PDB file of C-alpha atoms in Angstrom:
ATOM      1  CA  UNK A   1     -17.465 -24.272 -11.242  1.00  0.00           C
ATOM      2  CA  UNK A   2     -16.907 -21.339 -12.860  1.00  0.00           C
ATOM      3  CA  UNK A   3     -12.828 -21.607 -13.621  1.00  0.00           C
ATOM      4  CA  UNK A   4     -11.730 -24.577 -15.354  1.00  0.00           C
ATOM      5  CA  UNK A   5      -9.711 -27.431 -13.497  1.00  0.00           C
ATOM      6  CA  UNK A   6      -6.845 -26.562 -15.497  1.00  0.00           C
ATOM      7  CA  UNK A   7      -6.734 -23.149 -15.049  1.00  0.00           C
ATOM      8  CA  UNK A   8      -7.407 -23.718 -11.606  1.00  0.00           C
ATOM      9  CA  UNK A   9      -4.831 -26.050 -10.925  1.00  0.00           C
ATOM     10  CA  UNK A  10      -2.400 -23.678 -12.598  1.00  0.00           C
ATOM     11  CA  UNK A  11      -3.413 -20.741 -10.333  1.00  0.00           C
ATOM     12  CA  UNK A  12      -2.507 -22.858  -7.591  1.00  0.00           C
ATOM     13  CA  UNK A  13       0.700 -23.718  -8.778  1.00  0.00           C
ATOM     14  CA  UNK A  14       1.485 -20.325  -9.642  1.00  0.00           C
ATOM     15  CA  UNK A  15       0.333 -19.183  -6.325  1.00  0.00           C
ATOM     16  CA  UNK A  16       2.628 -21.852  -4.282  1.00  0.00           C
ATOM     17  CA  UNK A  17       5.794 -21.161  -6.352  1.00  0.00           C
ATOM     18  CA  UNK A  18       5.180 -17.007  -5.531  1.00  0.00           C
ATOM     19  CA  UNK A  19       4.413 -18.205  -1.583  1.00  0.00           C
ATOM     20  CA  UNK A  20       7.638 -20.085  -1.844  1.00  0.00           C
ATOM     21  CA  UNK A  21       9.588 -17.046  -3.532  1.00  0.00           C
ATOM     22  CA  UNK A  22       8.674 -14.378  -1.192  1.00  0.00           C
ATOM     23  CA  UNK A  23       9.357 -16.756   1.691  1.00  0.00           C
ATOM     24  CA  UNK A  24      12.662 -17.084   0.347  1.00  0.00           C
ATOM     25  CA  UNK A  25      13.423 -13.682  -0.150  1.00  0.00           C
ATOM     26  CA  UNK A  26      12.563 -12.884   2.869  1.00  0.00           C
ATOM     27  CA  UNK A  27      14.190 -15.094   4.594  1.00  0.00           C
ATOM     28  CA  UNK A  28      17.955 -14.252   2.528  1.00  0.00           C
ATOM     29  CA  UNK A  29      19.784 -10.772   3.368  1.00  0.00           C
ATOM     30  CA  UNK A  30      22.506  -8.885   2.943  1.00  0.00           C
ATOM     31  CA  UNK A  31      24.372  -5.925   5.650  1.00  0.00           C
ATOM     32  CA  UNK A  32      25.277  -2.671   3.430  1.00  0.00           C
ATOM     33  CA  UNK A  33      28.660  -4.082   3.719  1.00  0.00           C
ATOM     34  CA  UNK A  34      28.058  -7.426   1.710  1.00  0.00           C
ATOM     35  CA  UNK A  35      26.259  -5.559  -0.795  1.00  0.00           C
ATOM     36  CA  UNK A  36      28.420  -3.200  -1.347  1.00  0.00           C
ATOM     37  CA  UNK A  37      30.514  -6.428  -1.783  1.00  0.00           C
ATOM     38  CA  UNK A  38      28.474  -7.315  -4.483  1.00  0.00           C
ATOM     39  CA  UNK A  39      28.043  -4.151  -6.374  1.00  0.00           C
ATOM     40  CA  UNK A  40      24.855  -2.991  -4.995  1.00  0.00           C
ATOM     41  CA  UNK A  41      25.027   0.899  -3.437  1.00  0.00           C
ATOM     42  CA  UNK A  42      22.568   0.738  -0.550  1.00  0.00           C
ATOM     43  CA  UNK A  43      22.783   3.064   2.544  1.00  0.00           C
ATOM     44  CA  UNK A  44      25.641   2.283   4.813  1.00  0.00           C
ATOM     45  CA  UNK A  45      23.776   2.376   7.658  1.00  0.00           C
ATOM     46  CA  UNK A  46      24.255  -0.844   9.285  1.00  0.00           C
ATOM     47  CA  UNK A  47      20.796  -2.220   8.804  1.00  0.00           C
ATOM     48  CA  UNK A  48      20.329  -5.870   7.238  1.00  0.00           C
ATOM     49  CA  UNK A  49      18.253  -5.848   3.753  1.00  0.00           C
ATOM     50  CA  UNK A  50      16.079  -9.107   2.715  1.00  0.00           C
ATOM     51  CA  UNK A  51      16.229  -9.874  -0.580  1.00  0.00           C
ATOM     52  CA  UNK A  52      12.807  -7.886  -1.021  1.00  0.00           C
ATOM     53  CA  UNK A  53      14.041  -4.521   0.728  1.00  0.00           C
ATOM     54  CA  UNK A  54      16.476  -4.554  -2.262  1.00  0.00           C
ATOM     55  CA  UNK A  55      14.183  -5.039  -4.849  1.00  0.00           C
ATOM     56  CA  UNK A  56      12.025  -2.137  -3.380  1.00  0.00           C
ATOM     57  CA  UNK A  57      15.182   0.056  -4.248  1.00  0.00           C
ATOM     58  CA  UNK A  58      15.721   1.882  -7.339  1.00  0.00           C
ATOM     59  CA  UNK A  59      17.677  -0.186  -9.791  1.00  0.00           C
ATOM     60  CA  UNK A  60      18.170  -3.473  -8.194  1.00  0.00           C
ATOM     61  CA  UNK A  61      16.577  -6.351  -9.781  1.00  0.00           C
ATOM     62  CA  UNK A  62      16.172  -9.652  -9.319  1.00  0.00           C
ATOM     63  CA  UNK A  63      18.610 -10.504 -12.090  1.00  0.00           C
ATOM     64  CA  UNK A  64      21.171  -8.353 -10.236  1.00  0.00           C
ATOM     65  CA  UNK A  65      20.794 -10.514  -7.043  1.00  0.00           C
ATOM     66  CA  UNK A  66      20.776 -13.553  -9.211  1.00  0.00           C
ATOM     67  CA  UNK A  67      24.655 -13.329  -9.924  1.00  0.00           C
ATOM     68  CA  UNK A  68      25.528 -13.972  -6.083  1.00  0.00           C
ATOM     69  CA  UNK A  69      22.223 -16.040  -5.188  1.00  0.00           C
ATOM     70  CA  UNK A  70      21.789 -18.258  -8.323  1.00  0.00           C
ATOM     71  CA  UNK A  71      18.250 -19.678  -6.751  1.00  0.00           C
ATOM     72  CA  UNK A  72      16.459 -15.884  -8.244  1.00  0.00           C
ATOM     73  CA  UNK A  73      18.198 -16.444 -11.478  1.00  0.00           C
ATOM     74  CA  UNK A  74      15.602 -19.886 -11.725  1.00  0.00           C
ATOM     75  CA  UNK A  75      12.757 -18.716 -10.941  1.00  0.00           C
ATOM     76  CA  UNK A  76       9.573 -18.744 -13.206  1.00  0.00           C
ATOM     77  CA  UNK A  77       9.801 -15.717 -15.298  1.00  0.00           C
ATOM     78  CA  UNK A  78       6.196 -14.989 -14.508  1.00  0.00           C
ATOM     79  CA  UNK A  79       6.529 -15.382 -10.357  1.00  0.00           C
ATOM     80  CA  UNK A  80      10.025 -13.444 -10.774  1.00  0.00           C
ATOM     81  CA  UNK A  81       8.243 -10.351 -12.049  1.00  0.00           C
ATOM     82  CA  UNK A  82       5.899 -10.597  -9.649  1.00  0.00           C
ATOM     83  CA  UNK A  83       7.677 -10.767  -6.474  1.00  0.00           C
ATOM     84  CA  UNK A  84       9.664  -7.440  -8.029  1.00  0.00           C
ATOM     85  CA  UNK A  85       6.236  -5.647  -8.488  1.00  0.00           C
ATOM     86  CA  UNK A  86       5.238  -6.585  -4.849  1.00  0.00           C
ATOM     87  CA  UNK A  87       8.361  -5.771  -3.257  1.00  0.00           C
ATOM     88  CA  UNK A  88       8.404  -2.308  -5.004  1.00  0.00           C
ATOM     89  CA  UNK A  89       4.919  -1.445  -3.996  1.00  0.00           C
ATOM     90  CA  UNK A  90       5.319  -2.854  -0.486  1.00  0.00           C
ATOM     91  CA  UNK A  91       5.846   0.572   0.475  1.00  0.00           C
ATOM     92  CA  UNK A  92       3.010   2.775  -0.598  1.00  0.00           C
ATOM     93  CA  UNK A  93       0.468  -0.369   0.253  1.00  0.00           C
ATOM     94  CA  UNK A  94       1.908  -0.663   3.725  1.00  0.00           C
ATOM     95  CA  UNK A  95       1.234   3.611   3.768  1.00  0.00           C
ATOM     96  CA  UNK A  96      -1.793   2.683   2.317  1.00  0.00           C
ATOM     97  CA  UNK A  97      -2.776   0.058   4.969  1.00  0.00           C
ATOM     98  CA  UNK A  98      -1.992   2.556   7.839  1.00  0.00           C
ATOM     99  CA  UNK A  99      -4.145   5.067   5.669  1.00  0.00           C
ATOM    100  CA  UNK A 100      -6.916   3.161   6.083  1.00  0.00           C
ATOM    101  CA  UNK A 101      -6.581   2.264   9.876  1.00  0.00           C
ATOM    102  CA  UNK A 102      -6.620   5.592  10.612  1.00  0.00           C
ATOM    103  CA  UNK A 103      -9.546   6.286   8.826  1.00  0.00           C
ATOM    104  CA  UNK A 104     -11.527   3.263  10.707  1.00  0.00           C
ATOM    105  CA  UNK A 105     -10.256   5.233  13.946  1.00  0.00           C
ATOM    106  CA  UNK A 106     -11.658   8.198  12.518  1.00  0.00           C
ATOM    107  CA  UNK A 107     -14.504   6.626  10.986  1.00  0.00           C
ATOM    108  CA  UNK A 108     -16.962   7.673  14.170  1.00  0.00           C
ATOM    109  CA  UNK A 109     -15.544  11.085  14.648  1.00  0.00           C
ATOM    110  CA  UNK A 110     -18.979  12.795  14.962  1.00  0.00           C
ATOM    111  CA  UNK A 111     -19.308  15.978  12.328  1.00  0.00           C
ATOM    112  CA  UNK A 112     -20.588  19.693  13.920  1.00  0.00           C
ATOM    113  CA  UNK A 113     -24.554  20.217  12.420  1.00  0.00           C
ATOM    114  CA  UNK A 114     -23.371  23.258  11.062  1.00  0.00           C
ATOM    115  CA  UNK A 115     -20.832  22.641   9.130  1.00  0.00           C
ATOM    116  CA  UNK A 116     -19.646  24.574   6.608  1.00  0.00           C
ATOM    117  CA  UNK A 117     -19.285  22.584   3.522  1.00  0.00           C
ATOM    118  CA  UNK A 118     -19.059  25.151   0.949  1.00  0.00           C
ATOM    119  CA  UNK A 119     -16.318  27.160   2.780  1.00  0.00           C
ATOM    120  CA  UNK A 120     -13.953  24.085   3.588  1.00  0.00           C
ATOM    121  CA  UNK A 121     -10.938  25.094   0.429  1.00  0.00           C
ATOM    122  CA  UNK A 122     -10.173  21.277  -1.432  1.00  0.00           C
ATOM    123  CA  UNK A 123     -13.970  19.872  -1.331  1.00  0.00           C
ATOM    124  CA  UNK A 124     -15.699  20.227  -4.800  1.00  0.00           C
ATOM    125  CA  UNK A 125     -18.678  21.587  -5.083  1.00  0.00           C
ATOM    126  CA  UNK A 126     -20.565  18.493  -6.309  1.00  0.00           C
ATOM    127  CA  UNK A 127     -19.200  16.831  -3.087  1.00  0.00           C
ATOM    128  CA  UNK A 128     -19.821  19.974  -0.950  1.00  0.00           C
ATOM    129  CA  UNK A 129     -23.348  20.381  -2.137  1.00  0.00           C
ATOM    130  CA  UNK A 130     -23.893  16.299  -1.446  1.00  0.00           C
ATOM    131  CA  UNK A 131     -22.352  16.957   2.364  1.00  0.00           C
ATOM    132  CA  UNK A 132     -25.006  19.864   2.629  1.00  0.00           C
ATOM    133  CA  UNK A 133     -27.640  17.758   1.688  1.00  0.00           C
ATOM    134  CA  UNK A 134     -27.179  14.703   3.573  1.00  0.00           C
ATOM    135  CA  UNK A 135     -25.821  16.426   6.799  1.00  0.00           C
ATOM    136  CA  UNK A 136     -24.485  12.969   7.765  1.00  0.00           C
ATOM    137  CA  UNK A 137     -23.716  12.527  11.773  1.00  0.00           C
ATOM    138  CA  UNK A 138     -20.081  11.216  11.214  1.00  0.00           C
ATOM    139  CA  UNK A 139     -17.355  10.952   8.656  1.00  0.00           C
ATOM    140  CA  UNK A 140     -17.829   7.226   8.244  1.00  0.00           C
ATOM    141  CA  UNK A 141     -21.406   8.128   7.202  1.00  0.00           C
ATOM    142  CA  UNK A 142     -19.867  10.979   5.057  1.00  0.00           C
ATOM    143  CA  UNK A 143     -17.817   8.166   3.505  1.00  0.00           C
ATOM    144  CA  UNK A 144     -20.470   6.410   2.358  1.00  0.00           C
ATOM    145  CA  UNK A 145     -21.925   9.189   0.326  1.00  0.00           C
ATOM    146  CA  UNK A 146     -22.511   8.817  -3.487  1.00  0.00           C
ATOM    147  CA  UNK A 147     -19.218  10.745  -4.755  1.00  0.00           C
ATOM    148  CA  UNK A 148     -17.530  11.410  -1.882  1.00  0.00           C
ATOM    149  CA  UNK A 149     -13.974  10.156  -2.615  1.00  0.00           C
ATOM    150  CA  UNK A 150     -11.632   8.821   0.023  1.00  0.00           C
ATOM    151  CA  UNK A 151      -9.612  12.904  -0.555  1.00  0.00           C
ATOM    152  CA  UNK A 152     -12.683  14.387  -0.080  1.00  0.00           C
ATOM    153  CA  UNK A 153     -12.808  12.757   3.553  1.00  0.00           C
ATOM    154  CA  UNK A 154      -9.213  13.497   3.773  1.00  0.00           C
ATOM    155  CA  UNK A 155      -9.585  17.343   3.331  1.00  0.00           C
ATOM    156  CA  UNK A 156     -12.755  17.127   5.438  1.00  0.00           C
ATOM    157  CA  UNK A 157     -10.773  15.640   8.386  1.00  0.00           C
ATOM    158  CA  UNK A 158      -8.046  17.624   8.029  1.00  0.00           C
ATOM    159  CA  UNK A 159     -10.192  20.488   8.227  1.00  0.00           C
ATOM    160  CA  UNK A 160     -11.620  19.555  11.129  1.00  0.00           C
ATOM    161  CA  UNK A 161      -8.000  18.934  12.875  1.00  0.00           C
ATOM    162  CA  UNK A 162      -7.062  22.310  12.201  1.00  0.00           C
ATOM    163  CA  UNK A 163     -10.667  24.036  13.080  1.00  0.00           C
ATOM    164  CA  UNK A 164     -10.665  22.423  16.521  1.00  0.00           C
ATOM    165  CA  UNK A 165      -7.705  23.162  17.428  1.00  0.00           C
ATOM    166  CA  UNK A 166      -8.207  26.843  16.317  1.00  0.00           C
ATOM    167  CA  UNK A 167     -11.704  26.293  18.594  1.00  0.00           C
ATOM    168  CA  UNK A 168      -9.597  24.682  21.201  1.00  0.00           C
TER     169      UNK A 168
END
């Protein structure tokens, strides 16, 4: 109850037409070879772009696609410049994504007592002072730690990579 049924109904249509879209340019390609073909300088190496591996490259728009596949030329303004936001930032959430698995894997890695907070170079000192503090058991714990920022755990577990292997 708390959207409108006209607003909601138009979220839905806007969210089937940008379903649609991305299904469709996923489902279109192009070798280096047609697209070269078509004006578009990708990398010759052999390997077959969808429609949204081009728009995740520098300078290629959907309006640029749209003069050999009419069907991105007609599609809602609105849904058009979002499936060219998505495909360019496909990249950095999909790093982002694999960030965050790895962090879940090292979510129980279990933190040394004695720990040096204050000497580890990259944590601030608002952040090491917290870690001294709390002494939690495990970064996942350290994680969830008033100001202590997803690069704070990243510089604390990179600091332990490199310390145990020194140890080890």
């Amino acid at each position: 109850g708390l959207v409108g049924e006209e607003r909601g109904r138009a979220f839905h249509v806007k969210r089937r037409l940008l379903d649609e879209a991305r299904a469709w340019a996923g489902e279109r390609g192009l070798t280096p070879t047609e697209a070269a073909r078509h004006g578009l300088k990708i990398n010759q190496d052999g390997r077959r772009r969808s429609v949204l591996d081009l728009l995740a490259l520098p300078g290629i728009m959907l309006q640029d696609i749209a003069a050999f596949w009419p069907e991105a030329g007609s599609l809602r303004p609105d849904i058009a410049e979002q499936l060219e936001i998505e495909a360019l930032y496909a990249g950095y959430l999909g790093r982002q994504e694999a960030d965050i698995l790895a962090f879940r894997k090292d979510e129980s890695l279990r933190l040394p007592e004695d720990l040096p907070y204050a000497a580890i170079k990259g944590l601030s000192h608002e952040v090491s002072v917290r870690l001294q503090e709390t002494r939690p058991a495990t970064l996942g714990q350290a994680g969830r730690i008033e100001g202590v920022t997803p690069a704070s755990l990243a510089v604390l577990l990179a600091w332990l990579k490199k310390n145990e292997r020194a140890a080890g």
